[in-house]
mmCIF file with all atom_site columns, C-alpha atoms in Angstrom:
data_model
loop_
_atom_site.group_PDB
_atom_site.id
_atom_site.type_symbol
_atom_site.label_atom_id
_atom_site.label_alt_id
_atom_site.label_comp_id
_atom_site.label_asym_id
_atom_site.label_entity_id
_atom_site.label_seq_id
_atom_site.pdbx_PDB_ins_code
_atom_site.Cartn_x
_atom_site.Cartn_y
_atom_site.Cartn_z
_atom_site.occupancy
_atom_site.B_iso_or_equiv
_atom_site.pdbx_formal_charge
_atom_site.auth_seq_id
_atom_site.auth_comp_id
_atom_site.auth_asym_id
_atom_site.auth_atom_id
_atom_site.pdbx_PDB_model_num
ATOM 1   C CA . GLN A 1 1   ? -6.277  120.965 -127.757 1.00 56.00 ? 193 GLN A CA 1
ATOM 2   C CA . PRO A 1 2   ? -6.611  116.828 -126.511 1.00 62.00 ? 194 PRO A CA 1
ATOM 3   C CA . GLN A 1 3   ? -9.926  116.050 -125.261 1.00 65.00 ? 195 GLN A CA 1
ATOM 4   C CA . SER A 1 4   ? -11.097 112.993 -122.763 1.00 61.00 ? 196 SER A CA 1
ATOM 5   C CA . ALA A 1 5   ? -14.097 110.258 -124.448 1.00 62.00 ? 197 ALA A CA 1
ATOM 6   C CA . SER A 1 6   ? -16.699 109.136 -121.284 1.00 59.00 ? 198 SER A CA 1
ATOM 7   C CA . THR A 1 7   ? -14.429 106.698 -120.833 1.00 63.00 ? 199 THR A CA 1
ATOM 8   C CA . GLY A 1 8   ? -11.840 108.948 -119.996 1.00 63.00 ? 200 GLY A CA 1
ATOM 9   C CA . THR A 1 9   ? -9.647  107.938 -122.702 1.00 80.00 ? 201 THR A CA 1
ATOM 10  C CA . ARG A 1 10  ? -7.887  111.258 -124.563 1.00 88.00 ? 202 ARG A CA 1
ATOM 11  C CA . TYR A 1 11  ? -7.585  111.966 -128.068 1.00 88.00 ? 203 TYR A CA 1
ATOM 12  C CA . ILE A 1 12  ? -7.451  114.517 -130.866 1.00 89.00 ? 204 ILE A CA 1
ATOM 13  C CA . GLU A 1 13  ? -10.214 115.210 -133.596 1.00 89.00 ? 205 GLU A CA 1
ATOM 14  C CA . LEU A 1 14  ? -9.143  116.003 -137.257 1.00 87.00 ? 206 LEU A CA 1
ATOM 15  C CA . ASP A 1 15  ? -12.242 117.197 -139.247 1.00 82.00 ? 207 ASP A CA 1
ATOM 16  C CA . HIS A 1 16  ? -12.947 117.089 -142.798 1.00 80.00 ? 208 HIS A CA 1
ATOM 17  C CA . SER A 1 17  ? -10.627 120.411 -144.139 1.00 84.00 ? 209 SER A CA 1
ATOM 18  C CA . SER A 1 18  ? -7.744  118.408 -141.694 1.00 84.00 ? 210 SER A CA 1
ATOM 19  C CA . LEU A 1 19  ? -8.067  114.539 -143.161 1.00 82.00 ? 211 LEU A CA 1
ATOM 20  C CA . PRO A 1 20  ? -6.562  115.085 -146.257 1.00 82.00 ? 212 PRO A CA 1
ATOM 21  C CA . LEU A 1 21  ? -3.311  116.172 -144.281 1.00 84.00 ? 213 LEU A CA 1
ATOM 22  C CA . PHE A 1 22  ? -3.294  112.235 -142.747 1.00 78.00 ? 214 PHE A CA 1
ATOM 23  C CA . TRP A 1 23  ? -3.369  108.465 -143.345 1.00 76.00 ? 215 TRP A CA 1
ATOM 24  C CA . GLN A 1 24  ? -6.829  107.673 -144.258 1.00 76.00 ? 216 GLN A CA 1
ATOM 25  C CA . PRO A 1 25  ? -8.354  104.249 -144.946 1.00 79.00 ? 217 PRO A CA 1
ATOM 26  C CA . ASP A 1 26  ? -8.761  102.616 -148.332 1.00 85.00 ? 218 ASP A CA 1
ATOM 27  C CA . LEU A 1 27  ? -12.857 101.336 -148.516 1.00 86.00 ? 219 LEU A CA 1
ATOM 28  C CA . HIS A 1 28  ? -14.536 101.259 -151.182 1.00 86.00 ? 220 HIS A CA 1
ATOM 29  C CA . ILE A 1 29  ? -18.643 99.928  -150.763 1.00 88.00 ? 221 ILE A CA 1
ATOM 30  C CA . ARG A 1 30  ? -18.768 97.372  -153.619 1.00 88.00 ? 222 ARG A CA 1
ATOM 31  C CA . ASN A 1 31  ? -22.511 97.000  -154.126 1.00 88.00 ? 223 ASN A CA 1
ATOM 32  C CA . LEU A 1 32  ? -22.638 100.660 -154.614 1.00 90.00 ? 224 LEU A CA 1
ATOM 33  C CA . GLY A 1 33  ? -25.294 101.209 -157.717 1.00 87.00 ? 225 GLY A CA 1
ATOM 34  C CA . SER A 1 34  ? -26.403 104.397 -159.768 1.00 88.00 ? 226 SER A CA 1
ATOM 35  C CA . GLY A 1 35  ? -24.848 107.940 -158.733 1.00 86.00 ? 227 GLY A CA 1
ATOM 36  C CA . LYS A 1 36  ? -22.435 109.423 -156.644 1.00 89.00 ? 228 LYS A CA 1
ATOM 37  C CA . PRO A 1 37  ? -22.444 108.843 -152.925 1.00 89.00 ? 229 PRO A CA 1
ATOM 38  C CA . LYS A 1 38  ? -23.317 112.097 -150.978 1.00 91.00 ? 230 LYS A CA 1
ATOM 39  C CA . LEU A 1 39  ? -20.584 112.397 -148.324 1.00 88.00 ? 231 LEU A CA 1
ATOM 40  C CA . TYR A 1 40  ? -22.499 114.640 -144.835 1.00 87.00 ? 232 TYR A CA 1
ATOM 41  C CA . ALA A 1 41  ? -19.916 115.025 -142.476 1.00 86.00 ? 233 ALA A CA 1
ATOM 42  C CA . GLU A 1 42  ? -16.214 113.146 -141.325 1.00 87.00 ? 234 GLU A CA 1
ATOM 43  C CA . LEU A 1 43  ? -14.195 113.363 -138.939 1.00 85.00 ? 235 LEU A CA 1
ATOM 44  C CA . ALA A 1 44  ? -11.110 111.201 -137.279 1.00 88.00 ? 236 ALA A CA 1
ATOM 45  C CA . ARG A 1 45  ? -9.656  110.952 -134.007 1.00 88.00 ? 237 ARG A CA 1
ATOM 46  C CA . PHE A 1 46  ? -6.710  109.258 -132.726 1.00 86.00 ? 238 PHE A CA 1
ATOM 47  C CA . TYR A 1 47  ? -6.931  107.936 -128.885 1.00 88.00 ? 239 TYR A CA 1
ATOM 48  C CA . GLU A 1 48  ? -3.827  107.929 -126.574 1.00 87.00 ? 240 GLU A CA 1
ATOM 49  C CA . ASP A 1 49  ? -3.779  104.158 -126.623 1.00 87.00 ? 241 ASP A CA 1
ATOM 50  C CA . GLY A 1 50  ? -2.809  104.328 -130.932 1.00 84.00 ? 242 GLY A CA 1
ATOM 51  C CA . THR A 1 51  ? -5.876  103.785 -132.039 1.00 84.00 ? 243 THR A CA 1
ATOM 52  C CA . PHE A 1 52  ? -7.156  105.763 -135.078 1.00 84.00 ? 244 PHE A CA 1
ATOM 53  C CA . GLU A 1 53  ? -10.704 106.561 -135.491 1.00 86.00 ? 245 GLU A CA 1
ATOM 54  C CA . PHE A 1 54  ? -12.667 107.266 -138.568 1.00 85.00 ? 246 PHE A CA 1
ATOM 55  C CA . LEU A 1 55  ? -16.537 108.331 -138.936 1.00 85.00 ? 247 LEU A CA 1
ATOM 56  C CA . ARG A 1 56  ? -17.651 109.256 -142.403 1.00 85.00 ? 248 ARG A CA 1
ATOM 57  C CA . LEU A 1 57  ? -21.574 109.697 -142.814 1.00 85.00 ? 249 LEU A CA 1
ATOM 58  C CA . PHE A 1 58  ? -22.318 109.938 -146.577 1.00 84.00 ? 250 PHE A CA 1
ATOM 59  C CA . TYR A 1 59  ? -25.871 108.574 -148.661 1.00 87.00 ? 251 TYR A CA 1
ATOM 60  C CA . ALA A 1 60  ? -25.711 106.405 -151.004 1.00 88.00 ? 252 ALA A CA 1
ATOM 61  C CA . LYS A 1 61  ? -27.993 103.990 -153.050 1.00 89.00 ? 253 LYS A CA 1
ATOM 62  C CA . LEU A 1 62  ? -27.287 100.401 -152.999 1.00 89.00 ? 254 LEU A CA 1
ATOM 63  C CA . GLU A 1 63  ? -27.629 97.328  -155.654 1.00 89.00 ? 255 GLU A CA 1
ATOM 64  C CA . LEU A 1 64  ? -28.923 94.178  -154.206 1.00 86.00 ? 256 LEU A CA 1
ATOM 65  C CA . SER A 1 65  ? -27.316 91.729  -155.678 1.00 82.00 ? 257 SER A CA 1
ATOM 66  C CA . LYS A 1 66  ? -29.582 88.272  -156.919 1.00 83.00 ? 258 LYS A CA 1
ATOM 67  C CA . PRO A 1 67  ? -33.079 89.227  -155.602 1.00 86.00 ? 259 PRO A CA 1
ATOM 68  C CA . TYR A 1 68  ? -35.492 86.206  -156.028 1.00 86.00 ? 260 TYR A CA 1
ATOM 69  C CA . TYR A 1 69  ? -38.691 87.849  -156.086 1.00 87.00 ? 261 TYR A CA 1
ATOM 70  C CA . GLY A 1 70  ? -40.034 84.012  -155.807 1.00 88.00 ? 262 GLY A CA 1
ATOM 71  C CA . ALA A 1 71  ? -42.213 84.319  -153.191 1.00 89.00 ? 263 ALA A CA 1
ATOM 72  C CA . TYR A 1 72  ? -43.192 88.273  -154.173 1.00 88.00 ? 264 TYR A CA 1
ATOM 73  C CA . PRO A 1 73  ? -45.223 89.689  -152.423 1.00 88.00 ? 265 PRO A CA 1
ATOM 74  C CA . PHE A 1 74  ? -44.602 87.832  -149.316 1.00 90.00 ? 266 PHE A CA 1
ATOM 75  C CA . ASP A 1 75  ? -41.047 87.561  -149.779 1.00 87.00 ? 267 ASP A CA 1
ATOM 76  C CA . THR A 1 76  ? -37.820 89.100  -147.852 1.00 86.00 ? 268 THR A CA 1
ATOM 77  C CA . GLN A 1 77  ? -34.919 90.628  -148.563 1.00 85.00 ? 269 GLN A CA 1
ATOM 78  C CA . THR A 1 78  ? -32.090 91.429  -147.234 1.00 85.00 ? 270 THR A CA 1
ATOM 79  C CA . LEU A 1 79  ? -29.401 94.441  -148.361 1.00 84.00 ? 271 LEU A CA 1
ATOM 80  C CA . THR A 1 80  ? -25.709 94.197  -147.194 1.00 84.00 ? 272 THR A CA 1
ATOM 81  C CA . VAL A 1 81  ? -23.489 96.725  -147.350 1.00 85.00 ? 273 VAL A CA 1
ATOM 82  C CA . GLN A 1 82  ? -20.160 95.093  -149.013 1.00 86.00 ? 274 GLN A CA 1
ATOM 83  C CA . ILE A 1 83  ? -17.268 97.162  -147.904 1.00 88.00 ? 275 ILE A CA 1
ATOM 84  C CA . GLU A 1 84  ? -13.784 96.671  -149.166 1.00 90.00 ? 276 GLU A CA 1
ATOM 85  C CA . SER A 1 85  ? -10.122 97.470  -149.194 1.00 90.00 ? 277 SER A CA 1
ATOM 86  C CA . LEU A 1 86  ? -7.624  96.714  -151.734 1.00 89.00 ? 278 LEU A CA 1
ATOM 87  C CA . ALA A 1 87  ? -4.755  97.278  -149.225 1.00 89.00 ? 279 ALA A CA 1
ATOM 88  C CA . HIS A 1 88  ? -5.898  96.400  -146.119 1.00 87.00 ? 280 HIS A CA 1
ATOM 89  C CA . THR A 1 89  ? -6.460  93.105  -144.129 1.00 86.00 ? 281 THR A CA 1
ATOM 90  C CA . THR A 1 90  ? -9.658  92.339  -141.179 1.00 85.00 ? 282 THR A CA 1
ATOM 91  C CA . LYS A 1 91  ? -6.753  93.112  -138.705 1.00 86.00 ? 283 LYS A CA 1
ATOM 92  C CA . GLN A 1 92  ? -5.826  96.186  -139.900 1.00 85.00 ? 284 GLN A CA 1
ATOM 93  C CA . ILE A 1 93  ? -9.266  97.574  -140.258 1.00 85.00 ? 285 ILE A CA 1
ATOM 94  C CA . GLN A 1 94  ? -12.577 96.807  -138.855 1.00 83.00 ? 286 GLN A CA 1
ATOM 95  C CA . VAL A 1 95  ? -15.672 98.405  -139.907 1.00 82.00 ? 287 VAL A CA 1
ATOM 96  C CA . LYS A 1 96  ? -18.390 98.774  -137.685 1.00 80.00 ? 288 LYS A CA 1
ATOM 97  C CA . GLY A 1 97  ? -22.043 100.081 -138.503 1.00 78.00 ? 289 GLY A CA 1
ATOM 98  C CA . ILE A 1 98  ? -24.056 102.640 -136.337 1.00 76.00 ? 290 ILE A CA 1
ATOM 99  C CA . ALA A 1 99  ? -27.832 101.574 -136.164 1.00 76.00 ? 291 ALA A CA 1
ATOM 100 C CA . ALA A 1 100 ? -28.552 105.303 -135.069 1.00 76.00 ? 292 ALA A CA 1
ATOM 101 C CA . PHE A 1 101 ? -27.274 106.461 -138.209 1.00 72.00 ? 293 PHE A CA 1
ATOM 102 C CA . SER A 1 102 ? -28.149 103.520 -140.358 1.00 71.00 ? 294 SER A CA 1
ATOM 103 C CA . GLY A 1 103 ? -31.408 103.700 -142.311 1.00 66.00 ? 295 GLY A CA 1
ATOM 104 C CA . LEU A 1 104 ? -33.634 103.895 -145.431 1.00 56.00 ? 296 LEU A CA 1
ATOM 105 C CA . ALA A 1 105 ? -33.973 107.121 -147.415 1.00 48.00 ? 297 ALA A CA 1
#
């Protein structure tokens, strides 16, 4: 059953059990640390304008590449999430973070 977003755009939403039946983006986290990521939830929306929105919420340990501790304890480190696709370009897939769902554990 089509639903409407707050912008009035109609979409069809797919839950976790329906996703294997459809295309999924080929995305990988390059700086994944030890352990396996834990998937909490995922869903997808097909919008009437042809947009495919894929949301995946998970917990993962990331690895900080090339940390610099020379100014410790007054240093600042920046940890980025490095996401790549081996099959698609940035014109085909856009990755956007959701600040409300990001955080440190």
